[in-house]
mmCIF file of C-alpha atoms in Angstrom:
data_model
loop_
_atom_site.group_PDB
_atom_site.id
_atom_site.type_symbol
_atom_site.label_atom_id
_atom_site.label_comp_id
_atom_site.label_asym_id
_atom_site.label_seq_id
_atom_site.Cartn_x
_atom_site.Cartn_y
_atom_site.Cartn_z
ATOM 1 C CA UNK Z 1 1.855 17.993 13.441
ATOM 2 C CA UNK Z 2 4.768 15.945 15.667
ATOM 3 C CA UNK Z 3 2.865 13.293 15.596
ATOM 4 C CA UNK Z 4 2.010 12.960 12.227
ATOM 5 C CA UNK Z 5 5.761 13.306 11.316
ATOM 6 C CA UNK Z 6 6.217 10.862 13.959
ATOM 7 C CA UNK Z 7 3.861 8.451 12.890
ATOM 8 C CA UNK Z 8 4.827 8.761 9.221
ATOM 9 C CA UNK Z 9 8.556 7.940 10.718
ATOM 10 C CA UNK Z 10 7.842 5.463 13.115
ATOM 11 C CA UNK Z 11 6.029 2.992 10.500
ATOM 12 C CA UNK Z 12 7.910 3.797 7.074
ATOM 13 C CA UNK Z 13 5.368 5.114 5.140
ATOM 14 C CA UNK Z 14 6.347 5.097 1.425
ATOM 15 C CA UNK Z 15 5.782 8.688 0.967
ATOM 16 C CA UNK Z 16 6.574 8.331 -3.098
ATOM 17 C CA UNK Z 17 8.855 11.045 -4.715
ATOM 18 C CA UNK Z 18 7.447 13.847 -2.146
ATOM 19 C CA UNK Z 19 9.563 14.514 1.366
ATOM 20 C CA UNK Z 20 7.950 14.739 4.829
ATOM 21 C CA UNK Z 21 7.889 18.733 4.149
ATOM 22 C CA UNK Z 22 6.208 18.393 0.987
ATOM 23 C CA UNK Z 23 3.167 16.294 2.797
ATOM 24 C CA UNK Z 24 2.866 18.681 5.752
ATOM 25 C CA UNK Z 25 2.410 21.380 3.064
ATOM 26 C CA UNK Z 26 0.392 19.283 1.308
ATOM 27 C CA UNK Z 27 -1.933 18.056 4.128
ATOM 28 C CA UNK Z 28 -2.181 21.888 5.806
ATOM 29 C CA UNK Z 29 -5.399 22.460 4.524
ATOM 30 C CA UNK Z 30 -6.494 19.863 6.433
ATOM 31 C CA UNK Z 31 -7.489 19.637 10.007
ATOM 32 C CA UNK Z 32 -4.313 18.379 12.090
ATOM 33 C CA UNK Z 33 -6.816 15.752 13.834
ATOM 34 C CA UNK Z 34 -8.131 14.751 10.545
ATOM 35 C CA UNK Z 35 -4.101 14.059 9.341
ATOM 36 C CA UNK Z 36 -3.527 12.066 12.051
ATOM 37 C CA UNK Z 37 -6.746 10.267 12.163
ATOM 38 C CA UNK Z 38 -5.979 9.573 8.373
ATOM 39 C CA UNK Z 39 -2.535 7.935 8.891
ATOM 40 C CA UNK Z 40 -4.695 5.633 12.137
ATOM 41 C CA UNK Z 41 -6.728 4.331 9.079
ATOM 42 C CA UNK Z 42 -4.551 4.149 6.692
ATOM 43 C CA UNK Z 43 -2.450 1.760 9.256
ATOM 44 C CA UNK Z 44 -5.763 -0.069 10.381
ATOM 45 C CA UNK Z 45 -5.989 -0.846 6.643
ATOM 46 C CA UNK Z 46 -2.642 -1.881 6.284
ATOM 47 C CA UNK Z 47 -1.933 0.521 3.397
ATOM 48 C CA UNK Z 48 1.753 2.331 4.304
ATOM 49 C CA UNK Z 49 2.060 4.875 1.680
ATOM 50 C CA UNK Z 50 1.160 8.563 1.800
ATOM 51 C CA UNK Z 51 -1.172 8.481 -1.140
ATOM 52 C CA UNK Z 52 -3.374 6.172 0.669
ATOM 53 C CA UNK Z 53 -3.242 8.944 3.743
ATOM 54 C CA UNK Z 54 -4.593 11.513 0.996
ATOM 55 C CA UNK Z 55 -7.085 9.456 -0.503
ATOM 56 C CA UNK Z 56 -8.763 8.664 2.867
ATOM 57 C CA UNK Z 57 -8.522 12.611 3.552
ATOM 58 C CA UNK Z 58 -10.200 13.169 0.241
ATOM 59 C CA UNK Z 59 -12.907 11.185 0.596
ATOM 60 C CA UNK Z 60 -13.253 12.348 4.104
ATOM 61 C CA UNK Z 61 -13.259 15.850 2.504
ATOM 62 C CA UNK Z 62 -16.626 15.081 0.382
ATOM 63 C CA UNK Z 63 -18.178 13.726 3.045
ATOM 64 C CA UNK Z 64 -17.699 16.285 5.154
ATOM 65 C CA UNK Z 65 -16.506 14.314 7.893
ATOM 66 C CA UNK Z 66 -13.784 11.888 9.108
ATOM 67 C CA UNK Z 67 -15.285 8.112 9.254
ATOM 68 C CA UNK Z 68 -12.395 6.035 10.550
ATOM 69 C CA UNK Z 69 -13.009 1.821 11.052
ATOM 70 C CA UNK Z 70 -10.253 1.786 13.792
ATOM 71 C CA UNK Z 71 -11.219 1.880 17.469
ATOM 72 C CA UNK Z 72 -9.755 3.802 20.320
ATOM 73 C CA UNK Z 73 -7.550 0.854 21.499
ATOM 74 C CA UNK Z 74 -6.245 0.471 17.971
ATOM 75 C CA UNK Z 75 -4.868 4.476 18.432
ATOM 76 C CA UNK Z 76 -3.544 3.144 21.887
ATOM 77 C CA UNK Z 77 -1.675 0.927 20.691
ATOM 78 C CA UNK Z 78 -0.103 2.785 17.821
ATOM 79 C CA UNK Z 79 0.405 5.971 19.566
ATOM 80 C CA UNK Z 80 1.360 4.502 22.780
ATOM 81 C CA UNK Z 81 5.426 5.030 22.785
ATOM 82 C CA UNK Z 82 5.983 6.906 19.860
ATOM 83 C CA UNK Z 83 9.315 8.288 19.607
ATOM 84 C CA UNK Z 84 10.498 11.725 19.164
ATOM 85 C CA UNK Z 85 10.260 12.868 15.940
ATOM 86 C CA UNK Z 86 13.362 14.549 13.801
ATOM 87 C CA UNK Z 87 12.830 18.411 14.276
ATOM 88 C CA UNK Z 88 10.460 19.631 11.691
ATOM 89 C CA UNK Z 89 11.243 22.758 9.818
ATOM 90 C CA UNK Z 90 8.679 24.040 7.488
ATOM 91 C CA UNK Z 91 9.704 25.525 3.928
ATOM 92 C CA UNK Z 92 9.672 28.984 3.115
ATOM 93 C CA UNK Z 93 6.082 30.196 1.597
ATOM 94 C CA UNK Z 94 7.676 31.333 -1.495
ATOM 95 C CA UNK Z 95 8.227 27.550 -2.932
ATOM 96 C CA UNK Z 96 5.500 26.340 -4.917
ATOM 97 C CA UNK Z 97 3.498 23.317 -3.628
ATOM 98 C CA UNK Z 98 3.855 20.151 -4.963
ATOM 99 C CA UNK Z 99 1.066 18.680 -6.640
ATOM 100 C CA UNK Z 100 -2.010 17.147 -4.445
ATOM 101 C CA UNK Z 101 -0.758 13.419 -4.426
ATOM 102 C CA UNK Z 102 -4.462 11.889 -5.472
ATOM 103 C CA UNK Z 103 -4.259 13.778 -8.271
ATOM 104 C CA UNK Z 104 -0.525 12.563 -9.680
ATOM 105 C CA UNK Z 105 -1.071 10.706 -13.037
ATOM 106 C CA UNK Z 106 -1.379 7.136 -13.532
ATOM 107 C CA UNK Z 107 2.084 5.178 -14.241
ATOM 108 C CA UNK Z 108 2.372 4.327 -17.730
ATOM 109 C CA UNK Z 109 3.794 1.034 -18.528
ATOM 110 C CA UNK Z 110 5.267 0.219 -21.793
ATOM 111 C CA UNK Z 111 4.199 -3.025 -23.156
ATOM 112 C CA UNK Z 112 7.813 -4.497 -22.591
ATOM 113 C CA UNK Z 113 7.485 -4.041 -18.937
ATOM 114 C CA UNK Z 114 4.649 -6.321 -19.108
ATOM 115 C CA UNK Z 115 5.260 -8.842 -20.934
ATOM 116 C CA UNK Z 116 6.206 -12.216 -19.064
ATOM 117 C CA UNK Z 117 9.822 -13.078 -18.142
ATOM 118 C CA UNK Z 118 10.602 -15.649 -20.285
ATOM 119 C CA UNK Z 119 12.092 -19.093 -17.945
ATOM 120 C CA UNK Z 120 15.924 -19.285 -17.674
ATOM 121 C CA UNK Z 121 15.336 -23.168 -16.787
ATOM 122 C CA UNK Z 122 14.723 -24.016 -20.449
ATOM 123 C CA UNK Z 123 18.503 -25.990 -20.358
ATOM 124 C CA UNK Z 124 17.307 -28.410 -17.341
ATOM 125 C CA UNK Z 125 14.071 -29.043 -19.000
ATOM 126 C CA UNK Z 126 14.002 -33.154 -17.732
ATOM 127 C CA UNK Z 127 14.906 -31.790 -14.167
ATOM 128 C CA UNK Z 128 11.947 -29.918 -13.794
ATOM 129 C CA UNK Z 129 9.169 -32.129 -16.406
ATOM 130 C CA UNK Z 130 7.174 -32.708 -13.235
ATOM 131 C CA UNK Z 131 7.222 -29.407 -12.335
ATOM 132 C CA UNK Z 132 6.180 -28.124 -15.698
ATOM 133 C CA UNK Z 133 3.385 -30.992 -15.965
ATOM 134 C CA UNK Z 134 1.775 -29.893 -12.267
ATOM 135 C CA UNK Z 135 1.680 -26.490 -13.734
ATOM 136 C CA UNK Z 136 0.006 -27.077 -17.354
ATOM 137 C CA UNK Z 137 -2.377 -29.124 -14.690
ATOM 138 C CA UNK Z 138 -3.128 -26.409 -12.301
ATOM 139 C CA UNK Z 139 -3.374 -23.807 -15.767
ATOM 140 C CA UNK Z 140 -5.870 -26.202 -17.295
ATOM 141 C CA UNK Z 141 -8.806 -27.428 -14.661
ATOM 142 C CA UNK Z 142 -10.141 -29.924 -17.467
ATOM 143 C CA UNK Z 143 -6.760 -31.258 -17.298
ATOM 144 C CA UNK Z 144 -6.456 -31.772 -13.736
ATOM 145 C CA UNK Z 145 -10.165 -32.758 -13.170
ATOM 146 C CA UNK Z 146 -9.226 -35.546 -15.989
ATOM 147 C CA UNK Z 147 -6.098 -36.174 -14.054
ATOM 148 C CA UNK Z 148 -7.735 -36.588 -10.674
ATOM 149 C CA UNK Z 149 -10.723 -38.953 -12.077
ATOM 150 C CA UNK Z 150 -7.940 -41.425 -13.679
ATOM 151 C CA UNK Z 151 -6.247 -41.400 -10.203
ATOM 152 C CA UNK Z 152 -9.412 -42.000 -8.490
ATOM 153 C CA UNK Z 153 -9.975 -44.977 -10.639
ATOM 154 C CA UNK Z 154 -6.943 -46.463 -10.650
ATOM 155 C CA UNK Z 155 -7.317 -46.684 -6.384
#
């Protein structure tokens, strides 16, 4: 497991609300060649965040069988140099584990968190009339084809 704390470490995985102690827990069940096989894709894939790590072992998991897309000199590379990782120290067994992070429920948004920012340039609105026209253009293609044809015409 060093090197799956050190590879977690060494590239910054976002590892959520959970620690490094809660994902070794986590992952246990798992094969340790599987883990680190796991993280190899999930960098290959350029997805940094545990969850990612534990959806690749899931699906790996109903398969029956790890099917990484990254090649041996790919693992080179990444493992090649890896530091020293800080000292692991596993929890006691009598703390509950945390839930399996694929199964964590969806964010919830409420509808003011997704509702447009309103512009702040409204006071400057001559400065930036061009601006504003370009991007009614670019929002409108029947606008901009228009646009383009009197152009063309004009030339």
């Amino acid at each position: 497991m060093e090197t799956v704390i050190a590879l977690l470490q060494r590239y910054s995985f976002d590892l959520g609300t959970y620690t490094i102690n809660d994902l070794i827990r986590a992952w246990s069940s798992y094969d340790t060649d599987w883990v680190r096989m796991a993280i190899l894709e999930s960098l290959y894939q350029g997805r940094y965040k545990a969850v990612s790590v534990s959806q690749i072992l899931g699906i790996w998991r109903r398969r029956g069988e790890p099917c990484h897309r990254f090649t041996r000199e790919f693992e080179r590379l990444v493992c090649s140099e890896l530091p020293a990782p800080v000292p692991y120290r596993p929890l006691a067994t009598s703390e509950p584990l945390p839930p399996p992070i694929d199964r964590l429920p969806p964010l919830v948004r409420s509808p003011a968190a997704t509702a447009p920012p309103k512009p702040s340039f409204t006071f400057q609105r001559e400065t930036y009339r061009p601006a504003l026209e370009n991007m009614e253009l670019l929002a409108q293609p029947s606008k901009l084809i228009d646009k383009l044809r009197a152009l063309c015409q004009r030339s």
